[in-house]
Amino acid sequence: MKLPVFVVDAFTAKAFRGNPAAVCLLENKLDEDMHQKIAREMNLSETAFIRKLHPTDNFTQKNVNNTLTFVTLSGELKARRAENSIILDLPLYPAHPQDFHEVEDLIKTAIGDTLVQDICYSPGTRKLLVRLSDTYKRSFLENLKVNTEDLPQVENTGKVKGLILTLKGEPGGQTQAFDFYSRYFAPWVGVAEDPVTGSAHAVLSSYWSQQLGKKDMHAFQCSHRGGELEISLRPDGRVDIRGSTAVVLEGTLTA
């Protein structure tokens, strides 16, 4: 078996930044076990498999349909091209105020005595959003040491599956202006820190839109790889998350 495979860095125009993902092109359907083996071999945050719908389809021909639909554990995810960017079409997940004392141990374990301004919880995604004090700057969030190793033991009820740390953006000066910053951690599912994630921004978009009174926002995820996201809330209760991409590897997977 030989499969064309690509490694693509998403939410960045430069290689070795953003969120790395593998993309495999399938002539025929594979069983789930083979999907998992390939994903483990690629060892990246995500591995996407694109399969022909009809035998006469051809990967080498120009795709006249600029939208791809992916079947994921969270439902259908649609991605479409727009000039030199990719737009993800995601559901918008609301986040509700969360009592601090119910999650105090989790927060203290993760970030110690770091000042917290607001806490919200998204039941639809089981993500806990923690907004740090507005007194902090971007550099503080970037350099913050987060203890993720102990979180699954501290929070083992199943309520929380992801921790979002976020910070209000700063006015533009010598650096580019962003509406908000974030980092995302999911040790409950084996991801210590996700470099850049669209799913967390489906929660962040809802929260910061209410806080800032804006539908269109510019965000930056402050992982070690970093990533820029352009966000637009839609009237139908969904959100468009736009970012650049860089193809860093093309090859053939043999098995």
PDB file of C-alpha atoms in Angstrom:
ATOM      1  CA  MET A   1       0.000   0.000   0.000  1.00  0.00           C
ATOM      2  CA  LYS A   2       1.329   3.416  -0.982  1.00  0.00           C
ATOM      3  CA  LEU A   3      -0.415   6.600   0.111  1.00  0.00           C
ATOM      4  CA  PRO A   4       0.427  10.208  -0.777  1.00  0.00           C
ATOM      5  CA  VAL A   5       0.978  12.066   2.485  1.00  0.00           C
ATOM      6  CA  PHE A   6       1.549  15.708   3.334  1.00  0.00           C
ATOM      7  CA  VAL A   7       2.447  17.553   6.516  1.00  0.00           C
ATOM      8  CA  VAL A   8       0.792  20.952   6.706  1.00  0.00           C
ATOM      9  CA  ASP A   9       1.354  23.693   9.282  1.00  0.00           C
ATOM     10  CA  ALA A  10      -1.970  25.450   9.881  1.00  0.00           C
ATOM     11  CA  PHE A  11      -2.678  28.980  11.154  1.00  0.00           C
ATOM     12  CA  THR A  12       0.682  30.211   9.948  1.00  0.00           C
ATOM     13  CA  ALA A  13       2.275  31.343   6.699  1.00  0.00           C
ATOM     14  CA  LYS A  14       5.700  30.093   7.819  1.00  0.00           C
ATOM     15  CA  ALA A  15       6.981  26.542   8.140  1.00  0.00           C
ATOM     16  CA  PHE A  16       7.580  25.031  11.595  1.00  0.00           C
ATOM     17  CA  ARG A  17       4.980  27.217  13.259  1.00  0.00           C
ATOM     18  CA  GLY A  18       1.256  26.903  13.852  1.00  0.00           C
ATOM     19  CA  ASN A  19      -0.475  23.535  14.185  1.00  0.00           C
ATOM     20  CA  PRO A  20       1.150  20.627  12.309  1.00  0.00           C
ATOM     21  CA  ALA A  21      -1.183  18.057  10.780  1.00  0.00           C
ATOM     22  CA  ALA A  22      -0.796  15.105   8.440  1.00  0.00           C
ATOM     23  CA  VAL A  23      -3.047  14.700   5.395  1.00  0.00           C
ATOM     24  CA  CYS A  24      -3.332  11.309   3.678  1.00  0.00           C
ATOM     25  CA  LEU A  25      -4.996  10.832   0.287  1.00  0.00           C
ATOM     26  CA  LEU A  26      -6.904   7.539   0.000  1.00  0.00           C
ATOM     27  CA  GLU A  27      -7.856   5.779  -3.207  1.00  0.00           C
ATOM     28  CA  ASN A  28      -9.911   3.247  -1.225  1.00  0.00           C
ATOM     29  CA  LYS A  29     -11.492   2.997   2.197  1.00  0.00           C
ATOM     30  CA  LEU A  30      -9.290   1.811   5.076  1.00  0.00           C
ATOM     31  CA  ASP A  31     -10.442   0.138   8.267  1.00  0.00           C
ATOM     32  CA  GLU A  32     -10.334   2.074  11.526  1.00  0.00           C
ATOM     33  CA  ASP A  33      -7.370   0.109  12.853  1.00  0.00           C
ATOM     34  CA  MET A  34      -5.240   1.200   9.887  1.00  0.00           C
ATOM     35  CA  HIS A  35      -6.356   4.808  10.373  1.00  0.00           C
ATOM     36  CA  GLN A  36      -5.103   4.666  13.957  1.00  0.00           C
ATOM     37  CA  LYS A  37      -1.805   3.005  12.993  1.00  0.00           C
ATOM     38  CA  ILE A  38      -1.078   5.685  10.411  1.00  0.00           C
ATOM     39  CA  ALA A  39      -1.991   8.455  12.858  1.00  0.00           C
ATOM     40  CA  ARG A  40       0.339   6.987  15.502  1.00  0.00           C
ATOM     41  CA  GLU A  41       3.114   6.739  12.926  1.00  0.00           C
ATOM     42  CA  MET A  42       2.697  10.398  11.949  1.00  0.00           C
ATOM     43  CA  ASN A  43       2.676  11.352  15.657  1.00  0.00           C
ATOM     44  CA  LEU A  44       1.070  14.759  15.140  1.00  0.00           C
ATOM     45  CA  SER A  45      -1.883  16.531  16.750  1.00  0.00           C
ATOM     46  CA  GLU A  46      -4.159  15.610  13.851  1.00  0.00           C
ATOM     47  CA  THR A  47      -4.107  13.231  10.905  1.00  0.00           C
ATOM     48  CA  ALA A  48      -6.772  13.771   8.241  1.00  0.00           C
ATOM     49  CA  PHE A  49      -7.770  11.171   5.648  1.00  0.00           C
ATOM     50  CA  ILE A  50      -9.288  12.350   2.366  1.00  0.00           C
ATOM     51  CA  ARG A  51     -10.973   9.630   0.339  1.00  0.00           C
ATOM     52  CA  LYS A  52     -12.458   9.671  -3.135  1.00  0.00           C
ATOM     53  CA  LEU A  53     -16.238   9.587  -3.221  1.00  0.00           C
ATOM     54  CA  HIS A  54     -16.324   8.125  -6.723  1.00  0.00           C
ATOM     55  CA  PRO A  55     -13.832   5.831  -8.523  1.00  0.00           C
ATOM     56  CA  THR A  56     -13.557   8.330 -11.382  1.00  0.00           C
ATOM     57  CA  ASP A  57     -12.460  11.149  -9.080  1.00  0.00           C
ATOM     58  CA  ASN A  58      -8.838  12.216  -9.481  1.00  0.00           C
ATOM     59  CA  PHE A  59      -6.664  13.889  -6.860  1.00  0.00           C
ATOM     60  CA  THR A  60      -4.425  15.361  -9.554  1.00  0.00           C
ATOM     61  CA  GLN A  61      -7.252  17.320 -11.176  1.00  0.00           C
ATOM     62  CA  LYS A  62      -8.232  20.747  -9.930  1.00  0.00           C
ATOM     63  CA  ASN A  63     -11.016  20.534  -7.388  1.00  0.00           C
ATOM     64  CA  VAL A  64     -13.888  22.730  -8.562  1.00  0.00           C
ATOM     65  CA  ASN A  65     -15.550  22.396  -5.155  1.00  0.00           C
ATOM     66  CA  ASN A  66     -13.613  24.593  -2.744  1.00  0.00           C
ATOM     67  CA  THR A  67     -15.200  22.999   0.360  1.00  0.00           C
ATOM     68  CA  LEU A  68     -14.127  19.763   2.051  1.00  0.00           C
ATOM     69  CA  THR A  69     -16.225  18.033   4.716  1.00  0.00           C
ATOM     70  CA  PHE A  70     -14.438  16.000   7.404  1.00  0.00           C
ATOM     71  CA  VAL A  71     -16.207  13.492   9.659  1.00  0.00           C
ATOM     72  CA  THR A  72     -14.852  13.919  13.196  1.00  0.00           C
ATOM     73  CA  LEU A  73     -15.774  12.766  16.701  1.00  0.00           C
ATOM     74  CA  SER A  74     -17.344  16.209  17.197  1.00  0.00           C
ATOM     75  CA  GLY A  75     -19.456  15.953  14.033  1.00  0.00           C
ATOM     76  CA  GLU A  76     -18.929  17.316  10.560  1.00  0.00           C
ATOM     77  CA  LEU A  77     -16.192  19.893  10.070  1.00  0.00           C
ATOM     78  CA  LYS A  78     -16.192  21.906   6.872  1.00  0.00           C
ATOM     79  CA  ALA A  79     -13.140  23.670   5.464  1.00  0.00           C
ATOM     80  CA  ARG A  80     -13.123  25.951   2.449  1.00  0.00           C
ATOM     81  CA  ARG A  81     -10.505  27.877   0.537  1.00  0.00           C
ATOM     82  CA  ALA A  82     -10.442  31.657   0.492  1.00  0.00           C
ATOM     83  CA  GLU A  83      -7.574  33.180  -1.466  1.00  0.00           C
ATOM     84  CA  ASN A  84      -4.417  31.988   0.319  1.00  0.00           C
ATOM     85  CA  SER A  85      -6.206  30.902   3.489  1.00  0.00           C
ATOM     86  CA  ILE A  86      -8.384  28.091   4.812  1.00  0.00           C
ATOM     87  CA  ILE A  87     -11.634  28.830   6.658  1.00  0.00           C
ATOM     88  CA  LEU A  88     -12.945  26.321   9.196  1.00  0.00           C
ATOM     89  CA  ASP A  89     -16.728  26.312   9.673  1.00  0.00           C
ATOM     90  CA  LEU A  90     -17.364  25.367  13.327  1.00  0.00           C
ATOM     91  CA  PRO A  91     -20.298  25.466  15.737  1.00  0.00           C
ATOM     92  CA  LEU A  92     -20.131  28.278  18.284  1.00  0.00           C
ATOM     93  CA  TYR A  93     -20.039  26.908  21.826  1.00  0.00           C
ATOM     94  CA  PRO A  94     -21.290  29.208  24.614  1.00  0.00           C
ATOM     95  CA  ALA A  95     -19.388  29.396  27.891  1.00  0.00           C
ATOM     96  CA  HIS A  96     -21.232  30.035  31.165  1.00  0.00           C
ATOM     97  CA  PRO A  97     -19.943  31.537  34.432  1.00  0.00           C
ATOM     98  CA  GLN A  98     -18.256  28.937  36.626  1.00  0.00           C
ATOM     99  CA  ASP A  99     -17.978  29.073  40.421  1.00  0.00           C
ATOM    100  CA  PHE A 100     -14.304  29.387  41.361  1.00  0.00           C
ATOM    101  CA  HIS A 101     -14.475  27.138  44.412  1.00  0.00           C
ATOM    102  CA  GLU A 102     -15.712  24.186  42.346  1.00  0.00           C
ATOM    103  CA  VAL A 103     -12.576  24.261  40.181  1.00  0.00           C
ATOM    104  CA  GLU A 104     -10.127  25.897  42.600  1.00  0.00           C
ATOM    105  CA  ASP A 105      -7.947  22.799  42.993  1.00  0.00           C
ATOM    106  CA  LEU A 106      -7.665  22.395  39.220  1.00  0.00           C
ATOM    107  CA  ILE A 107      -6.702  26.026  38.671  1.00  0.00           C
ATOM    108  CA  LYS A 108      -4.244  26.133  41.580  1.00  0.00           C
ATOM    109  CA  THR A 109      -2.598  22.954  40.356  1.00  0.00           C
ATOM    110  CA  ALA A 110      -2.250  24.298  36.823  1.00  0.00           C
ATOM    111  CA  ILE A 111      -1.138  27.890  37.392  1.00  0.00           C
ATOM    112  CA  GLY A 112      -0.514  28.316  41.118  1.00  0.00           C
ATOM    113  CA  ASP A 113      -1.237  31.811  42.457  1.00  0.00           C
ATOM    114  CA  THR A 114      -1.573  33.473  39.039  1.00  0.00           C
ATOM    115  CA  LEU A 115      -4.271  36.147  39.222  1.00  0.00           C
ATOM    116  CA  VAL A 116      -7.567  35.115  37.642  1.00  0.00           C
ATOM    117  CA  GLN A 117     -10.127  37.607  36.354  1.00  0.00           C
ATOM    118  CA  ASP A 118     -12.932  35.340  35.131  1.00  0.00           C
ATOM    119  CA  ILE A 119     -13.859  31.663  34.827  1.00  0.00           C
ATOM    120  CA  CYS A 120     -16.361  30.083  32.437  1.00  0.00           C
ATOM    121  CA  TYR A 121     -17.314  26.540  31.504  1.00  0.00           C
ATOM    122  CA  SER A 122     -18.475  25.184  28.152  1.00  0.00           C
ATOM    123  CA  PRO A 123     -20.682  22.115  28.754  1.00  0.00           C
ATOM    124  CA  GLY A 124     -20.872  21.355  25.043  1.00  0.00           C
ATOM    125  CA  THR A 125     -17.106  20.816  24.828  1.00  0.00           C
ATOM    126  CA  ARG A 126     -16.248  20.174  28.502  1.00  0.00           C
ATOM    127  CA  LYS A 127     -13.661  22.940  28.319  1.00  0.00           C
ATOM    128  CA  LEU A 128     -12.846  25.224  31.246  1.00  0.00           C
ATOM    129  CA  LEU A 129     -11.970  28.796  30.233  1.00  0.00           C
ATOM    130  CA  VAL A 130      -9.790  30.754  32.650  1.00  0.00           C
ATOM    131  CA  ARG A 131      -9.214  34.422  31.893  1.00  0.00           C
ATOM    132  CA  LEU A 132      -6.093  35.776  33.514  1.00  0.00           C
ATOM    133  CA  SER A 133      -5.937  39.240  35.034  1.00  0.00           C
ATOM    134  CA  ASP A 134      -5.849  42.157  32.599  1.00  0.00           C
ATOM    135  CA  THR A 135      -2.746  43.346  34.437  1.00  0.00           C
ATOM    136  CA  TYR A 136      -0.745  40.646  32.649  1.00  0.00           C
ATOM    137  CA  LYS A 137       0.817  41.100  29.217  1.00  0.00           C
ATOM    138  CA  ARG A 138       1.228  38.638  26.356  1.00  0.00           C
ATOM    139  CA  SER A 139       4.757  37.748  27.432  1.00  0.00           C
ATOM    140  CA  PHE A 140       3.447  36.555  30.804  1.00  0.00           C
ATOM    141  CA  LEU A 141       1.081  34.060  29.177  1.00  0.00           C
ATOM    142  CA  GLU A 142       3.772  32.902  26.741  1.00  0.00           C
ATOM    143  CA  ASN A 143       6.249  32.192  29.544  1.00  0.00           C
ATOM    144  CA  LEU A 144       3.794  30.846  32.123  1.00  0.00           C
ATOM    145  CA  LYS A 145       4.760  27.390  33.390  1.00  0.00           C
ATOM    146  CA  VAL A 146       1.610  25.269  33.449  1.00  0.00           C
ATOM    147  CA  ASN A 147       1.494  22.013  35.399  1.00  0.00           C
ATOM    148  CA  THR A 148      -0.511  19.682  33.187  1.00  0.00           C
ATOM    149  CA  GLU A 149       0.898  16.396  34.477  1.00  0.00           C
ATOM    150  CA  ASP A 150      -1.214  16.341  37.644  1.00  0.00           C
ATOM    151  CA  LEU A 151      -4.469  17.678  36.186  1.00  0.00           C
ATOM    152  CA  PRO A 152      -6.072  14.309  35.303  1.00  0.00           C
ATOM    153  CA  GLN A 153      -5.654  13.206  38.926  1.00  0.00           C
ATOM    154  CA  VAL A 154      -6.978  16.476  40.370  1.00  0.00           C
ATOM    155  CA  GLU A 155      -9.997  16.585  38.020  1.00  0.00           C
ATOM    156  CA  ASN A 156     -11.154  13.013  37.420  1.00  0.00           C
ATOM    157  CA  THR A 157     -14.925  13.443  37.351  1.00  0.00           C
ATOM    158  CA  GLY A 158     -15.078  13.729  33.568  1.00  0.00           C
ATOM    159  CA  LYS A 159     -16.493  17.257  33.703  1.00  0.00           C
ATOM    160  CA  VAL A 160     -13.362  18.908  32.288  1.00  0.00           C
ATOM    161  CA  LYS A 161     -11.502  17.601  29.239  1.00  0.00           C
ATOM    162  CA  GLY A 162      -9.647  20.778  28.265  1.00  0.00           C
ATOM    163  CA  LEU A 163      -8.215  23.889  29.946  1.00  0.00           C
ATOM    164  CA  ILE A 164      -8.151  27.222  28.103  1.00  0.00           C
ATOM    165  CA  LEU A 165      -6.021  30.055  29.461  1.00  0.00           C
ATOM    166  CA  THR A 166      -6.805  33.386  27.874  1.00  0.00           C
ATOM    167  CA  LEU A 167      -5.827  37.024  28.150  1.00  0.00           C
ATOM    168  CA  LYS A 168      -7.223  40.245  26.778  1.00  0.00           C
ATOM    169  CA  GLY A 169      -5.278  41.661  23.849  1.00  0.00           C
ATOM    170  CA  GLU A 170      -3.140  44.757  23.840  1.00  0.00           C
ATOM    171  CA  PRO A 171      -3.396  47.881  21.672  1.00  0.00           C
ATOM    172  CA  GLY A 172      -1.260  47.864  18.553  1.00  0.00           C
ATOM    173  CA  GLY A 173       2.056  49.598  18.789  1.00  0.00           C
ATOM    174  CA  GLN A 174       5.283  48.288  17.372  1.00  0.00           C
ATOM    175  CA  THR A 175       3.730  44.807  17.373  1.00  0.00           C
ATOM    176  CA  GLN A 176       0.558  43.578  15.684  1.00  0.00           C
ATOM    177  CA  ALA A 177      -2.654  44.111  17.640  1.00  0.00           C
ATOM    178  CA  PHE A 178      -4.744  41.099  18.719  1.00  0.00           C
ATOM    179  CA  ASP A 179      -8.118  41.051  20.444  1.00  0.00           C
ATOM    180  CA  PHE A 180      -7.133  38.189  22.731  1.00  0.00           C
ATOM    181  CA  TYR A 181      -4.430  35.598  23.410  1.00  0.00           C
ATOM    182  CA  SER A 182      -4.762  31.994  24.526  1.00  0.00           C
ATOM    183  CA  ARG A 183      -3.111  28.667  25.298  1.00  0.00           C
ATOM    184  CA  TYR A 184      -4.860  25.293  25.389  1.00  0.00           C
ATOM    185  CA  PHE A 185      -4.134  22.152  27.430  1.00  0.00           C
ATOM    186  CA  ALA A 186      -5.838  18.759  27.271  1.00  0.00           C
ATOM    187  CA  PRO A 187      -3.870  16.190  29.304  1.00  0.00           C
ATOM    188  CA  TRP A 188      -7.133  14.306  29.900  1.00  0.00           C
ATOM    189  CA  VAL A 189      -6.960  13.124  26.274  1.00  0.00           C
ATOM    190  CA  GLY A 190      -3.180  12.838  26.066  1.00  0.00           C
ATOM    191  CA  VAL A 191      -2.369  16.340  24.764  1.00  0.00           C
ATOM    192  CA  ALA A 192      -0.197  18.298  27.209  1.00  0.00           C
ATOM    193  CA  GLU A 193      -0.521  21.480  25.087  1.00  0.00           C
ATOM    194  CA  ASP A 194      -2.110  21.879  21.669  1.00  0.00           C
ATOM    195  CA  PRO A 195      -0.005  24.227  19.474  1.00  0.00           C
ATOM    196  CA  VAL A 196      -3.046  25.879  17.831  1.00  0.00           C
ATOM    197  CA  THR A 197      -6.604  24.606  18.010  1.00  0.00           C
ATOM    198  CA  GLY A 198      -9.760  25.641  16.230  1.00  0.00           C
ATOM    199  CA  SER A 199     -12.057  23.831  18.669  1.00  0.00           C
ATOM    200  CA  ALA A 200     -10.923  25.886  21.668  1.00  0.00           C
ATOM    201  CA  HIS A 201     -11.489  29.050  19.659  1.00  0.00           C
ATOM    202  CA  ALA A 202     -15.092  27.983  19.062  1.00  0.00           C
ATOM    203  CA  VAL A 203     -15.451  28.558  22.820  1.00  0.00           C
ATOM    204  CA  LEU A 204     -13.141  31.576  23.017  1.00  0.00           C
ATOM    205  CA  SER A 205     -15.012  33.279  20.163  1.00  0.00           C
ATOM    206  CA  SER A 206     -18.286  33.114  22.081  1.00  0.00           C
ATOM    207  CA  TYR A 207     -16.718  34.450  25.287  1.00  0.00           C
ATOM    208  CA  TRP A 208     -14.676  37.294  23.826  1.00  0.00           C
ATOM    209  CA  SER A 209     -17.432  38.395  21.469  1.00  0.00           C
ATOM    210  CA  GLN A 210     -19.587  39.100  24.526  1.00  0.00           C
ATOM    211  CA  GLN A 211     -16.744  40.729  26.438  1.00  0.00           C
ATOM    212  CA  LEU A 212     -15.581  42.967  23.601  1.00  0.00           C
ATOM    213  CA  GLY A 213     -18.884  43.503  21.782  1.00  0.00           C
ATOM    214  CA  LYS A 214     -17.312  42.375  18.495  1.00  0.00           C
ATOM    215  CA  LYS A 215     -18.211  39.796  15.850  1.00  0.00           C
ATOM    216  CA  ASP A 216     -14.892  39.938  13.986  1.00  0.00           C
ATOM    217  CA  MET A 217     -11.725  39.351  15.979  1.00  0.00           C
ATOM    218  CA  HIS A 218      -8.032  38.644  15.538  1.00  0.00           C
ATOM    219  CA  ALA A 219      -6.508  36.112  17.931  1.00  0.00           C
ATOM    220  CA  PHE A 220      -3.093  34.666  18.706  1.00  0.00           C
ATOM    221  CA  GLN A 221      -2.414  31.328  20.400  1.00  0.00           C
ATOM    222  CA  CYS A 222       0.729  31.679  22.507  1.00  0.00           C
ATOM    223  CA  SER A 223       2.129  28.150  22.338  1.00  0.00           C
ATOM    224  CA  HIS A 224       5.824  27.616  21.590  1.00  0.00           C
ATOM    225  CA  ARG A 225       4.902  27.380  17.882  1.00  0.00           C
ATOM    226  CA  GLY A 226       2.366  30.222  17.883  1.00  0.00           C
ATOM    227  CA  GLY A 227      -0.543  30.745  15.515  1.00  0.00           C
ATOM    228  CA  GLU A 228      -2.783  33.525  14.173  1.00  0.00           C
ATOM    229  CA  LEU A 229      -6.529  33.165  13.716  1.00  0.00           C
ATOM    230  CA  GLU A 230      -9.080  35.507  12.156  1.00  0.00           C
ATOM    231  CA  ILE A 231     -12.536  34.956  13.642  1.00  0.00           C
ATOM    232  CA  SER A 232     -15.980  35.898  12.328  1.00  0.00           C
ATOM    233  CA  LEU A 233     -19.189  35.039  14.178  1.00  0.00           C
ATOM    234  CA  ARG A 234     -22.099  34.238  11.865  1.00  0.00           C
ATOM    235  CA  PRO A 235     -25.839  34.894  12.335  1.00  0.00           C
ATOM    236  CA  ASP A 236     -26.585  31.151  12.110  1.00  0.00           C
ATOM    237  CA  GLY A 237     -24.809  30.362  15.381  1.00  0.00           C
ATOM    238  CA  ARG A 238     -21.583  29.169  13.808  1.00  0.00           C
ATOM    239  CA  VAL A 239     -18.133  30.697  13.561  1.00  0.00           C
ATOM    240  CA  ASP A 240     -15.639  31.009  10.703  1.00  0.00           C
ATOM    241  CA  ILE A 241     -12.024  30.597  11.798  1.00  0.00           C
ATOM    242  CA  ARG A 242      -9.527  31.606   9.145  1.00  0.00           C
ATOM    243  CA  GLY A 243      -5.807  30.992   8.930  1.00  0.00           C
ATOM    244  CA  SER A 244      -2.917  30.600   6.530  1.00  0.00           C
ATOM    245  CA  THR A 245      -1.203  27.266   5.812  1.00  0.00           C
ATOM    246  CA  ALA A 246       2.269  26.092   4.852  1.00  0.00           C
ATOM    247  CA  VAL A 247       3.007  22.698   3.302  1.00  0.00           C
ATOM    248  CA  VAL A 248       6.291  21.485   4.807  1.00  0.00           C
ATOM    249  CA  LEU A 249       6.469  17.892   3.605  1.00  0.00           C
ATOM    250  CA  GLU A 250       5.279  15.844   0.629  1.00  0.00           C
ATOM    251  CA  GLY A 251       5.930  12.120   0.341  1.00  0.00           C
ATOM    252  CA  THR A 252       4.599   8.582   0.124  1.00  0.00           C
ATOM    253  CA  LEU A 253       3.588   6.385   3.053  1.00  0.00           C
ATOM    254  CA  THR A 254       4.271   2.697   2.403  1.00  0.00           C
ATOM    255  CA  ALA A 255       2.799  -0.142   4.464  1.00  0.00           C
TER     256      ALA A 255
END
